[in-house]
XYZ file of C-alpha atoms in Angstrom:
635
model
C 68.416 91.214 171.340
C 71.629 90.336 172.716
C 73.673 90.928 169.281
C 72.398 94.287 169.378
C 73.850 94.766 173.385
C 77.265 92.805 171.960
C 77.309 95.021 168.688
C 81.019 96.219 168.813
C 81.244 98.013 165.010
C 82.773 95.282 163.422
C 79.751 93.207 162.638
C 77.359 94.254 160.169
C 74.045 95.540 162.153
C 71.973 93.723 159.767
C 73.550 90.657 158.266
C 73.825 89.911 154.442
C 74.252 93.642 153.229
C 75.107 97.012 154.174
C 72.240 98.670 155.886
C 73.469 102.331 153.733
C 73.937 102.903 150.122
C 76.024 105.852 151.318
C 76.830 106.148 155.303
C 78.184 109.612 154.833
C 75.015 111.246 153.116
C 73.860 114.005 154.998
C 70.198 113.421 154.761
C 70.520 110.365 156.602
C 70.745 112.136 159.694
C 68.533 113.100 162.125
C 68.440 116.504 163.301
C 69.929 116.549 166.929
C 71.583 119.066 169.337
C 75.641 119.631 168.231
C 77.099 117.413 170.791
C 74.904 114.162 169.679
C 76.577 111.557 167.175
C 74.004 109.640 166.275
C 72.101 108.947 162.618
C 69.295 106.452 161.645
C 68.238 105.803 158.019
C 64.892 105.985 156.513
C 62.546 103.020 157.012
C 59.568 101.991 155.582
C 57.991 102.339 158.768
C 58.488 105.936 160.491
C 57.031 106.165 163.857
C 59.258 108.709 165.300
C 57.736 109.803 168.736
C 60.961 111.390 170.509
C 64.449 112.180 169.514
C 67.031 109.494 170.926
C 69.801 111.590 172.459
C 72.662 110.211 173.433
C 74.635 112.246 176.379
C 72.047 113.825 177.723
C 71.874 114.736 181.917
C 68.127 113.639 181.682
C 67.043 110.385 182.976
C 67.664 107.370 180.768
C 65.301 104.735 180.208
C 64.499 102.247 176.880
C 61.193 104.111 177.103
C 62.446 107.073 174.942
C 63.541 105.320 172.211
C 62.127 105.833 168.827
C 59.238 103.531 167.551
C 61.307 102.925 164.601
C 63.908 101.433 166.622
C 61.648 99.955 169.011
C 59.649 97.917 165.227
C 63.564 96.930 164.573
C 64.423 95.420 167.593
C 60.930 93.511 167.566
C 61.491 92.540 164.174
C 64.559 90.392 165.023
C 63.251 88.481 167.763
C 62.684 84.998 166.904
C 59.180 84.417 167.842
C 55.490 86.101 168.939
C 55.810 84.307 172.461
C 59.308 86.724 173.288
C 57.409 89.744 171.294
C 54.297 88.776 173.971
C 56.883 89.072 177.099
C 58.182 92.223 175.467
C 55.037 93.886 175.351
C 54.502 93.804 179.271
C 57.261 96.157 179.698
C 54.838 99.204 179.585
C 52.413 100.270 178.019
C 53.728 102.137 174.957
C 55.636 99.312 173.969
C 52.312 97.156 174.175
C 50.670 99.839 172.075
C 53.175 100.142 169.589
C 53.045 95.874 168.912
C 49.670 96.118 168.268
C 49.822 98.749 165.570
C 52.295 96.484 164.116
C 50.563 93.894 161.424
C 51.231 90.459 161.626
C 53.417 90.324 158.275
C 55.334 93.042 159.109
C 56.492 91.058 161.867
C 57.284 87.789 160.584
C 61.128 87.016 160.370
C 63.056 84.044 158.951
C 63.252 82.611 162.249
C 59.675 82.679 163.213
C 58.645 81.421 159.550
C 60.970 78.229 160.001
C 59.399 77.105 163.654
C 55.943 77.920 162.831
C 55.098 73.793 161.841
C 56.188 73.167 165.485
C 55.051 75.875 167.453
C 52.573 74.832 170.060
C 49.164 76.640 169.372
C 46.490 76.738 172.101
C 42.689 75.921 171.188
C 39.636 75.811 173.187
C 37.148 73.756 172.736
C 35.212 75.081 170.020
C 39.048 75.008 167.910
C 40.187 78.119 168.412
C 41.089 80.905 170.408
C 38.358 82.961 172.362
C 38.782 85.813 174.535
C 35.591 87.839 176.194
C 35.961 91.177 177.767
C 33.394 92.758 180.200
C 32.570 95.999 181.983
C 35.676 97.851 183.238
C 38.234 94.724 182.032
C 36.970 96.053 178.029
C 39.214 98.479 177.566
C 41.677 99.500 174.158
C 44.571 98.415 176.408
C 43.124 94.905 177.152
C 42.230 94.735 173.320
C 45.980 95.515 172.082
C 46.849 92.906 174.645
C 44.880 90.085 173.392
C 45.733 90.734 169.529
C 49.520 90.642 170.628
C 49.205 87.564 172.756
C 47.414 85.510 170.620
C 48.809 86.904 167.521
C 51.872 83.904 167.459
C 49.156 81.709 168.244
C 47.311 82.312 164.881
C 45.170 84.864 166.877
C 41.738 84.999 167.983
C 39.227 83.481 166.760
C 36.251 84.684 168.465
C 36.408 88.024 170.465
C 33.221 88.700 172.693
C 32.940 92.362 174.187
C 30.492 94.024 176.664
C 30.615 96.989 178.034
C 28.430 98.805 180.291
C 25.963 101.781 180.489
C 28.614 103.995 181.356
C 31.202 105.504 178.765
C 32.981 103.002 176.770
C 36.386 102.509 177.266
C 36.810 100.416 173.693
C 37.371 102.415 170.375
C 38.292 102.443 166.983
C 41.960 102.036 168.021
C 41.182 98.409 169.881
C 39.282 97.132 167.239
C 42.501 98.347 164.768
C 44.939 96.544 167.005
C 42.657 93.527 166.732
C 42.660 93.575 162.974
C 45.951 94.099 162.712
C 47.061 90.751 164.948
C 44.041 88.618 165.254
C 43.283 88.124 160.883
C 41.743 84.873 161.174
C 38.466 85.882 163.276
C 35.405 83.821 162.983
C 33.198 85.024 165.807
C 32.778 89.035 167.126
C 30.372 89.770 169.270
C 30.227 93.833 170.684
C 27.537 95.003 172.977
C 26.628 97.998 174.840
C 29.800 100.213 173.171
C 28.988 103.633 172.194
C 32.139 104.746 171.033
C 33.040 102.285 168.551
C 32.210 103.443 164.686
C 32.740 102.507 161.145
C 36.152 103.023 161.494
C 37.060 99.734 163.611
C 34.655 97.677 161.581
C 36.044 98.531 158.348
C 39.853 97.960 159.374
C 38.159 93.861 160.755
C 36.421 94.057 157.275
C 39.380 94.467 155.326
C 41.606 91.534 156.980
C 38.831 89.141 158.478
C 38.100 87.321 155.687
C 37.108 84.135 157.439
C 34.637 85.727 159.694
C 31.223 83.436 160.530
C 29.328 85.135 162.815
C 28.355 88.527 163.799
C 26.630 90.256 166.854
C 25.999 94.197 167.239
C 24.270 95.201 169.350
C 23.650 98.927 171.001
C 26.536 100.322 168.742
C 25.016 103.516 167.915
C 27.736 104.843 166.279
C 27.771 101.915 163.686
C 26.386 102.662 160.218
C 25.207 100.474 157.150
C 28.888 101.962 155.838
C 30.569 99.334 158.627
C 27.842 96.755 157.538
C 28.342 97.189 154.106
C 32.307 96.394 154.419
C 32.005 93.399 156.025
C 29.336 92.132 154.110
C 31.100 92.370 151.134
C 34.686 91.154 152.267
C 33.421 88.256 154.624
C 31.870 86.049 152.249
C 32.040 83.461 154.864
C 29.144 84.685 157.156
C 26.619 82.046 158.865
C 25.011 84.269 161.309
C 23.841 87.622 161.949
C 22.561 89.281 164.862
C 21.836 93.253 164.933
C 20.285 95.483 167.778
C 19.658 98.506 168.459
C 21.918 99.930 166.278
C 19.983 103.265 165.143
C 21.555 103.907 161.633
C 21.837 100.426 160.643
C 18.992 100.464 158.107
C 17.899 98.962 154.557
C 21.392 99.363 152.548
C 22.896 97.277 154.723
C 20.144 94.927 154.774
C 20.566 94.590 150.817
C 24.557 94.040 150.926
C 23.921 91.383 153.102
C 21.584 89.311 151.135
C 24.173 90.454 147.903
C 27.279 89.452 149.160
C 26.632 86.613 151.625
C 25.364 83.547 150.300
C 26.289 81.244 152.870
C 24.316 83.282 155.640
C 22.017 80.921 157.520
C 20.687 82.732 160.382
C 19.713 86.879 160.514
C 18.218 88.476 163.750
C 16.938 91.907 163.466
C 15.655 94.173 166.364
C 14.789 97.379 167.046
C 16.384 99.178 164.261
C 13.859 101.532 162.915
C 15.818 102.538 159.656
C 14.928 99.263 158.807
C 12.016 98.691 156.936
C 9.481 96.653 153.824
C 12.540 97.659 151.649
C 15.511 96.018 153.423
C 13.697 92.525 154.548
C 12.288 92.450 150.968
C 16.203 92.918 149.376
C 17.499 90.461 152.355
C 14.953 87.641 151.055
C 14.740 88.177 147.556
C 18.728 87.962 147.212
C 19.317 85.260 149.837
C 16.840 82.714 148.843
C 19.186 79.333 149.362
C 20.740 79.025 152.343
C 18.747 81.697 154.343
C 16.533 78.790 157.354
C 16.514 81.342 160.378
C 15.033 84.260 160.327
C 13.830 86.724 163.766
C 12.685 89.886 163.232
C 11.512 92.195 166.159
C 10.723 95.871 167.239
C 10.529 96.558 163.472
C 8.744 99.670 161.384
C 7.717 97.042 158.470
C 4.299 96.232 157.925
C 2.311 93.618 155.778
C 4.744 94.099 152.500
C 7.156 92.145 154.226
C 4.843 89.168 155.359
C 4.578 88.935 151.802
C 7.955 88.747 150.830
C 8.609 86.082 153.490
C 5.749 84.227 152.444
C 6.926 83.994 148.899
C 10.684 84.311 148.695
C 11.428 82.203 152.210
C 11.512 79.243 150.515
C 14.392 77.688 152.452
C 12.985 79.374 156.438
C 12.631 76.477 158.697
C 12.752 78.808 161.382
C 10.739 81.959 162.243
C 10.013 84.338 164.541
C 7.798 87.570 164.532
C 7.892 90.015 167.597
C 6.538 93.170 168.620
C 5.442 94.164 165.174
C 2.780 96.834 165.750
C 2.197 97.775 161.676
C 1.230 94.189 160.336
C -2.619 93.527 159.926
C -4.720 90.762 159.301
C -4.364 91.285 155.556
C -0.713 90.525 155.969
C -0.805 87.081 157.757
C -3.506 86.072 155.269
C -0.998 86.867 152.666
C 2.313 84.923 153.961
C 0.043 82.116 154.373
C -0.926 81.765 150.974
C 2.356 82.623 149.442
C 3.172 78.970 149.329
C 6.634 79.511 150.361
C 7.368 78.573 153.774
C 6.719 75.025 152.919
C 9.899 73.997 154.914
C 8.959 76.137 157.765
C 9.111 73.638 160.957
C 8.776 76.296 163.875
C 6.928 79.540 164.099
C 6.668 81.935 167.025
C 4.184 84.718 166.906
C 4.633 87.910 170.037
C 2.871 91.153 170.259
C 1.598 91.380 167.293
C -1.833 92.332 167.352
C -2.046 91.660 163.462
C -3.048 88.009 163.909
C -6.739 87.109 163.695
C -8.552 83.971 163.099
C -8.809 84.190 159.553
C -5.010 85.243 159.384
C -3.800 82.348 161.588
C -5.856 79.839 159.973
C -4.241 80.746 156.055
C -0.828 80.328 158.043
C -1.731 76.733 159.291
C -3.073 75.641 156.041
C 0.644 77.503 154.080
C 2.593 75.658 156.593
C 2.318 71.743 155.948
C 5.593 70.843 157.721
C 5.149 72.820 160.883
C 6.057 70.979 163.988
C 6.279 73.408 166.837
C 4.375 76.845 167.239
C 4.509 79.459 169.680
C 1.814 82.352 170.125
C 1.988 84.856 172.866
C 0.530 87.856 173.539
C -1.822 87.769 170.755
C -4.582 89.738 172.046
C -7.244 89.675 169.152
C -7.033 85.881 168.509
C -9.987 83.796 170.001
C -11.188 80.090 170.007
C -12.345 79.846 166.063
C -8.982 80.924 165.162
C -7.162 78.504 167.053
C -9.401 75.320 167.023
C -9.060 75.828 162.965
C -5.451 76.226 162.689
C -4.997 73.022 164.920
C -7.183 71.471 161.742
C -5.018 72.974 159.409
C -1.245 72.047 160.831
C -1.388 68.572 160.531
C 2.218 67.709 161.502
C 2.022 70.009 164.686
C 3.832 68.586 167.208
C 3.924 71.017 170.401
C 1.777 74.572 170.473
C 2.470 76.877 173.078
C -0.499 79.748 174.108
C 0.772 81.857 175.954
C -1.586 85.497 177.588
C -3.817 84.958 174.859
C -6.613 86.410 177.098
C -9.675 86.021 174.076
C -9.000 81.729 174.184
C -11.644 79.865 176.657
C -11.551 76.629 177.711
C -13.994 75.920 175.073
C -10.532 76.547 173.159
C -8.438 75.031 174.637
C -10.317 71.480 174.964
C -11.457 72.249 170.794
C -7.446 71.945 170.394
C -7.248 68.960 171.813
C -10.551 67.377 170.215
C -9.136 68.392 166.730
C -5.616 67.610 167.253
C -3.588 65.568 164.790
C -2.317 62.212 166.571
C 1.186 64.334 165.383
C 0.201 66.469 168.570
C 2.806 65.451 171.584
C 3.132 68.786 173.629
C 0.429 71.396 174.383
C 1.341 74.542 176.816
C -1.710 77.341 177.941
C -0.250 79.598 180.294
C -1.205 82.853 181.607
C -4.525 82.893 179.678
C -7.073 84.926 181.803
C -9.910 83.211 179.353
C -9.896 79.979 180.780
C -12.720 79.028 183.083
C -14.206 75.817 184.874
C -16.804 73.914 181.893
C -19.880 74.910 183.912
C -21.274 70.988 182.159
C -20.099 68.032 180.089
C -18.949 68.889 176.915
C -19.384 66.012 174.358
C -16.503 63.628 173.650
C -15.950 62.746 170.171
C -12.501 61.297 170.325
C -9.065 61.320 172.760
C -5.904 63.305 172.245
C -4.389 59.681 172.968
C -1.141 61.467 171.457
C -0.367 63.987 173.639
C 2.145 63.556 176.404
C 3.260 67.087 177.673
C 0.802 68.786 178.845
C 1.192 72.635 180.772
C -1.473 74.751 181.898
C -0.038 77.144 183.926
C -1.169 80.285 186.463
C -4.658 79.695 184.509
C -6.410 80.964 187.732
C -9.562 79.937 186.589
C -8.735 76.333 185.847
C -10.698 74.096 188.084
C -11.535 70.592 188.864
C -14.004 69.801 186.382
C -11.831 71.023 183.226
C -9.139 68.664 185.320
C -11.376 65.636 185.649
C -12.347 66.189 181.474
C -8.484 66.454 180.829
C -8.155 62.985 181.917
C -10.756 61.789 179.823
C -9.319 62.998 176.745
C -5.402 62.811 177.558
C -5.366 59.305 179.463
C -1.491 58.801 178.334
C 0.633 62.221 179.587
C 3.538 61.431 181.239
C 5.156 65.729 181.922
C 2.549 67.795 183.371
C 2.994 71.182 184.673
C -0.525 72.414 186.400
C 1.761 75.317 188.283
C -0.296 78.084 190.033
C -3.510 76.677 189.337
C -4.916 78.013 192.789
C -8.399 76.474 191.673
C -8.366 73.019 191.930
C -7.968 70.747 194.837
C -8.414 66.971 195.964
C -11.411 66.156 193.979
C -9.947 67.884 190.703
C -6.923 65.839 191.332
C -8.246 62.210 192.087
C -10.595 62.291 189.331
C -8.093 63.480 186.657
C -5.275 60.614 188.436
C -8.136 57.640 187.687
C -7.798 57.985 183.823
C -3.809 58.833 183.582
C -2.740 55.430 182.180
C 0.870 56.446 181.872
C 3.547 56.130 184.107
C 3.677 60.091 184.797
C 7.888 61.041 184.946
C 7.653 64.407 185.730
C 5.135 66.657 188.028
C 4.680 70.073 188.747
C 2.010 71.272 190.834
C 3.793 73.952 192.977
C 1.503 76.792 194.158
C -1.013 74.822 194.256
C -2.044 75.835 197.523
C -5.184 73.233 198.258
C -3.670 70.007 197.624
C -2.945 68.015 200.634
C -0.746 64.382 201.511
C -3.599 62.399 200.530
C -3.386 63.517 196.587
C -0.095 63.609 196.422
C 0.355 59.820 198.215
C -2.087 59.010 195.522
C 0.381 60.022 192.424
C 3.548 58.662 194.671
C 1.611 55.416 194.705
C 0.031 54.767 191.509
C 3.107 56.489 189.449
C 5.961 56.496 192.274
C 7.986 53.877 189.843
C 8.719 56.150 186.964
C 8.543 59.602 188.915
C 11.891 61.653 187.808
C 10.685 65.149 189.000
C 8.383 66.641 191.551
C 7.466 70.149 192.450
C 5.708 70.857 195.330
C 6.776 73.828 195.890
C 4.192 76.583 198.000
C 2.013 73.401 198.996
C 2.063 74.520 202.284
C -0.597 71.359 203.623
C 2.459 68.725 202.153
C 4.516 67.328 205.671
C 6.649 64.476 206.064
C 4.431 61.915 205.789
C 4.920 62.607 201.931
C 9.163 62.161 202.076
C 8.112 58.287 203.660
C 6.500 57.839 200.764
C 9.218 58.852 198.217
C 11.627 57.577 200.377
C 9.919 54.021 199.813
C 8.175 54.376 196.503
C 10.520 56.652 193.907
C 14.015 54.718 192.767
C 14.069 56.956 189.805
C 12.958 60.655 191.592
C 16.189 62.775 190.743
C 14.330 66.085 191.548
C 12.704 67.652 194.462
C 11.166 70.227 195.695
C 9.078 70.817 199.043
C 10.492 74.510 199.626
C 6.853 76.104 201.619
C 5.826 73.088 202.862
C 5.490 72.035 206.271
C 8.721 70.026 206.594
C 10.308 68.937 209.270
C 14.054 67.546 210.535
C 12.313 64.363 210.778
C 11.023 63.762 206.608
C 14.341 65.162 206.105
C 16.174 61.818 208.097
C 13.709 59.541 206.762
C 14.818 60.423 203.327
C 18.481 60.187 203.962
C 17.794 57.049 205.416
C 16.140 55.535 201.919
C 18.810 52.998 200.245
C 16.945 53.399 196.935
C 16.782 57.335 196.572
C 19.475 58.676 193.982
C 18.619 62.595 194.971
C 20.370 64.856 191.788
C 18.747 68.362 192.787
C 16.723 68.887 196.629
C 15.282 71.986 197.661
C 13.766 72.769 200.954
C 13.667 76.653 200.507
C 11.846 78.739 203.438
C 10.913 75.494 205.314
C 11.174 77.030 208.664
C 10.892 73.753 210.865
C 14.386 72.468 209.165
C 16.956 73.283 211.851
C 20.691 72.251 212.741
C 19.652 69.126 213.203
C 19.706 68.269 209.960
C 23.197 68.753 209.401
C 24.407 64.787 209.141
C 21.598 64.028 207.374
C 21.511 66.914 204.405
C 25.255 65.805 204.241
C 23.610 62.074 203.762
C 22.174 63.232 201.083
C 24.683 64.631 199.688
C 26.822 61.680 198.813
C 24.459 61.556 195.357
C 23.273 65.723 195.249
C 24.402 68.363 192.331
C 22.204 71.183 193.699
C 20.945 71.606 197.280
C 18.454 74.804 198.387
C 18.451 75.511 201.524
C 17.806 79.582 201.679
C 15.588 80.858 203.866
C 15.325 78.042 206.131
C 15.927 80.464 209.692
C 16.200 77.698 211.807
C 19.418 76.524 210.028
C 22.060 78.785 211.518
C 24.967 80.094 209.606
C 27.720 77.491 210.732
C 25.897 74.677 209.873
C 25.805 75.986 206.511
C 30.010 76.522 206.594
C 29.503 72.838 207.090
C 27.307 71.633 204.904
C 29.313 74.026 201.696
C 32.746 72.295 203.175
C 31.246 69.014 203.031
C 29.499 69.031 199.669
C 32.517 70.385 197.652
C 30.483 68.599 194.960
C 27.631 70.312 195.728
C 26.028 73.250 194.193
C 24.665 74.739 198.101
C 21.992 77.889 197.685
C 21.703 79.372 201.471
């Protein structure tokens, strides 16, 4: 820069040879008013915006001057960190670097430091940038390829915009092609005005890219799709949503031109259908272990397809797909080809049946977690005999499967594989109290997670047989389970032989001090976690206890229970409670008096909830958030 402000016409303007074959040719000059001497010679690069005149009464500023003078002067600057300060003169001068591409812009200078240049890295090893809302913008894009083009640019670029007109086109995506060449990572979300056009530039230059993410880009076609599939050979993952003309073509490029892809998520795109997921897995048959496909128009073809060709799925999930049928489950099951399949989730889809889900358990002999929710014609036969069938299930998760009973739910555990560790029934409307014994063959002795959760008909007798046939749990969640109380509770502590770790029985509205001093003294010595939380007959007598009888207890919560300043100053006063996470939401006797002691408590606290606690008055908390600068404090 500061040759060309010494230039005096002696020195050559561009060192080594003369910049004109023939200064004096006539078509070298520009065409400018009469009383202008001034010529430039044709480039390469024309970008020609406004003339550069010379003696003119207008304003001057560096502003008017030519983009092909501007690219020259850029050219010769030694490195992209001085470009990078150049381009926050204004905003055309920004603009104009980042339609510049990156080898255009390399000079002797820059090629000779680049060993030593210092380049930045996050954690993952390379450069990230994420843009959001009213920050993702075409000007914010040009920024980031320019900054971090010196840097060896970015390597994953994550943008969101809003509901609202996008402010992100074509033209930001160019500029980030043009600067930002060894991408690995793009994610773009909610942007309706970005098309093929962007993509296809990326496409061309990004040939390192890993992972993808589109979603609600409905100006994206397979033609975008299609480009990248077939010039990013490198591709691990891909996620598309809601992207309206994305459809089969681009389904079939993918499993063509990507063998390396590991992980595909498909949703809501109805243009795609049997004929893209059957290309996708008949093409893709090595490396292809996740697979997620939801909101879908395919039906029972495709079952079949994944039941033959996915011979390398470990992972799979099916949601929300209202076209598949019994037929079709029966099918993938007997395809023999998901023999490596290790977890399976099942949503919405009212396809599965008993028959259908017990040919899945018998096709899947290495399946170690299952999921199946909202599964509304699926009842007791179905499930007890796929618990036969999946002999290396490890944790099964029911989830408003309202047709399951506890005659179900306790045939599960009767017929259980020792393999079994975790079992989780929640929001099944089926379940009711065993109105007598039901005969006890044998003892889930395995298990030792166990949730049944906001089962509102749950009650003490199905509690009392739990303990019978699960003696060794040590996590149990028995959240909302408004019908058990004290009774329920005692007889199902007398068989736990396990040191129980962690405990949640919040809204449970009917248990009282004396059940919960019984599980604080039997089990105080391994407790790690306790919810209490909406167990409005708890009071301080039960923070004595902990404060004597849990060493290990790193979470707690009595938010809705009747505690007082006083349990709160008996547990700060404890010399063997080490306190990680303590909420004491909406406990309306905790005042200001608590102050020295929350901040007590504090010494060993990550998380602290104290909102909705009225008595507590709004300086105290000032106090308590100066205090525990360590301290994540909810008020």
């Amino acid at each position: 820069m500061s040759k060309l402000y010494e230039y005096s016409g002696s020195e050559d303007f561009c060192p080594g040879s003369s910049m004109y074959t023939n200064p004096k040719d006539s078509s070298l000059f520009l065409s400018l008013p009469h009383h202008v001497d001034l010529y430039f010679p044709p480039r390469k690069r024309s970008r020609i915006t406004a003339p550069f005149v010379f003696g003119s009464k207008a304003n001057v500023s560096i502003d008017i001057l030519p983009d092909e003078c501007l690219f020259e002067i850029f050219r010769r600057l030694p490195g992209g960190k001085e470009r990078s300060v150049c381009a926050s003169v204004s905003k055309k001068w920004l603009m104009l670097l980042s339609t510049i591409s990156c080898h255009e812009l390399k000079s002797e200078n820059e090629a000779a430091s680049k060993e030593a240049e210092d380049i930045e890295i996050e954690s993952d090893g390379y450069l990230s940038r994420r843009l959001e809302g009213k920050n993702a913008t075409d000007l914010r894009l040009a920024a980031a390829a320019v900054g971090t083009a010196s840097r060896g640019g970015l390597g994953k670029l994550v943008i969101r915009g809003n509901n609202q007109i996008s402010k992100v086109t074509d033209l930001g995506l160019k500029a980030i092609s043009r600067g930002c060449q060894s991408l690995r990572a793009l994610s773009l979300w909610n942007l309706s005005s970005i098309g093929d056009e962007g993509l296809c530039e990326i496409a061309k230059v990004s040939h390192q890219l890993e992972k993808l993410d589109l979603c609600k880009c409905p100006a994206v076609s397979d033609k975008a799709v299609i480009e990248i599939a077939r010039n990013c050979p490198k591709l691990t993952d891909i996620t598309i949503e809601s992207c309206a003309r994305i459809g089969n073509e681009s389904m079939r490029a993918i499993g063509q031109y990507c063998p390396k892809l590991k992980s595909i998520a498909i949703k809501d795109c109805s243009l795609v259908g049997d004929q893209g997921i059957a290309s996708l897995l008949s093409l893709n048959t090595c490396a292809l272990n996740k697979v997620k496909l939801q909101a879908l128009n395919i039906s029972d073809v495709s079952l079949a397809v994944i039941g033959h060709y996915g011979k390398a799925v470990t992972d799979l999930a099916l949601t929300d797909l209202k076209n598949l049928s019994e037929k079709g489950f029966w099918v993938m099951g007997n395809g023999h080809g998901l023999q490596k399949l290790k977890s399976f989730t099942i949503s919405s889809c009212n396809g599965v049946t008993d028959m259908g889900l017990e040919s899945v358990g018998k096709g899947t002999p290495n399946l170690k977690h299952f999921c199946l929710r909202k599964c509304s014609f699926l009842s007791d036969n179905g499930v007890v005999a796929f618990t036969k069938a999946a002999r290396s299930l490890e944790c099964m998760q029911l989830e408003e499967c309202h047709r399951i009973t506890q005659f179900g739910f306790f045939g599960v555990l009767l017929n259980c594989s020792t393999n079994l560790k975790a079992l989780s029934l929640i929001s099944c409307l089926g379940i009711k109290d065993v109105s007598s014994e039901l005969p006890i063959q044998a003892s889930s002795g395995s298990l030792r997670s166990l949730t049944v959760r906001n089962c509102h008909g749950f009650g003490n007798r199905n509690l009392a047989l739990l303990g019978k046939l699960c003696p060794r749990l040590q996590n149990v969640d028995f959240s909302g389970l408004v019908g058990i109380d004290c009774c329920g509770f005692l007889a199902w502590l007398q068989n736990c032989q396990s040191g129980l770790v962690k405990i949640n029985v919040s809204g449970c509205v009917n248990l009282t001090d004396k059940v919960v001093s019984s599980i604080i003294k039997h089990h105080g010595w391994t407790l790690e976690m306790l919810n209490l939380n909406g167990c409005r007959k708890i009071t301080d007598a039960i923070l004595t206890s902990i404060a004597n009888n849990c060493p290990l207890l790193s979470d707690l919560d009595v938010s809705k229970c009747s505690i007082t300043d006083s349990g709160i100053a008996t547990l700060a006063r404890s010399t063997q409670l080490n306190l990680q996470i303590f909420s004491v939401s909406s406990c309306s006797f905790v005042s200001d008096k608590s102050l020295a002691d929350l901040i007590k408590l504090g010494e060993t606290l990550m998380g602290l909830n104290i909102q909705h606690c009225n008595a507590i008055s709004s300086s105290t908390v000032d106090l308590l958030v100066g205090q525990l600068w360590r301290c994540d404090v909810l008020s």
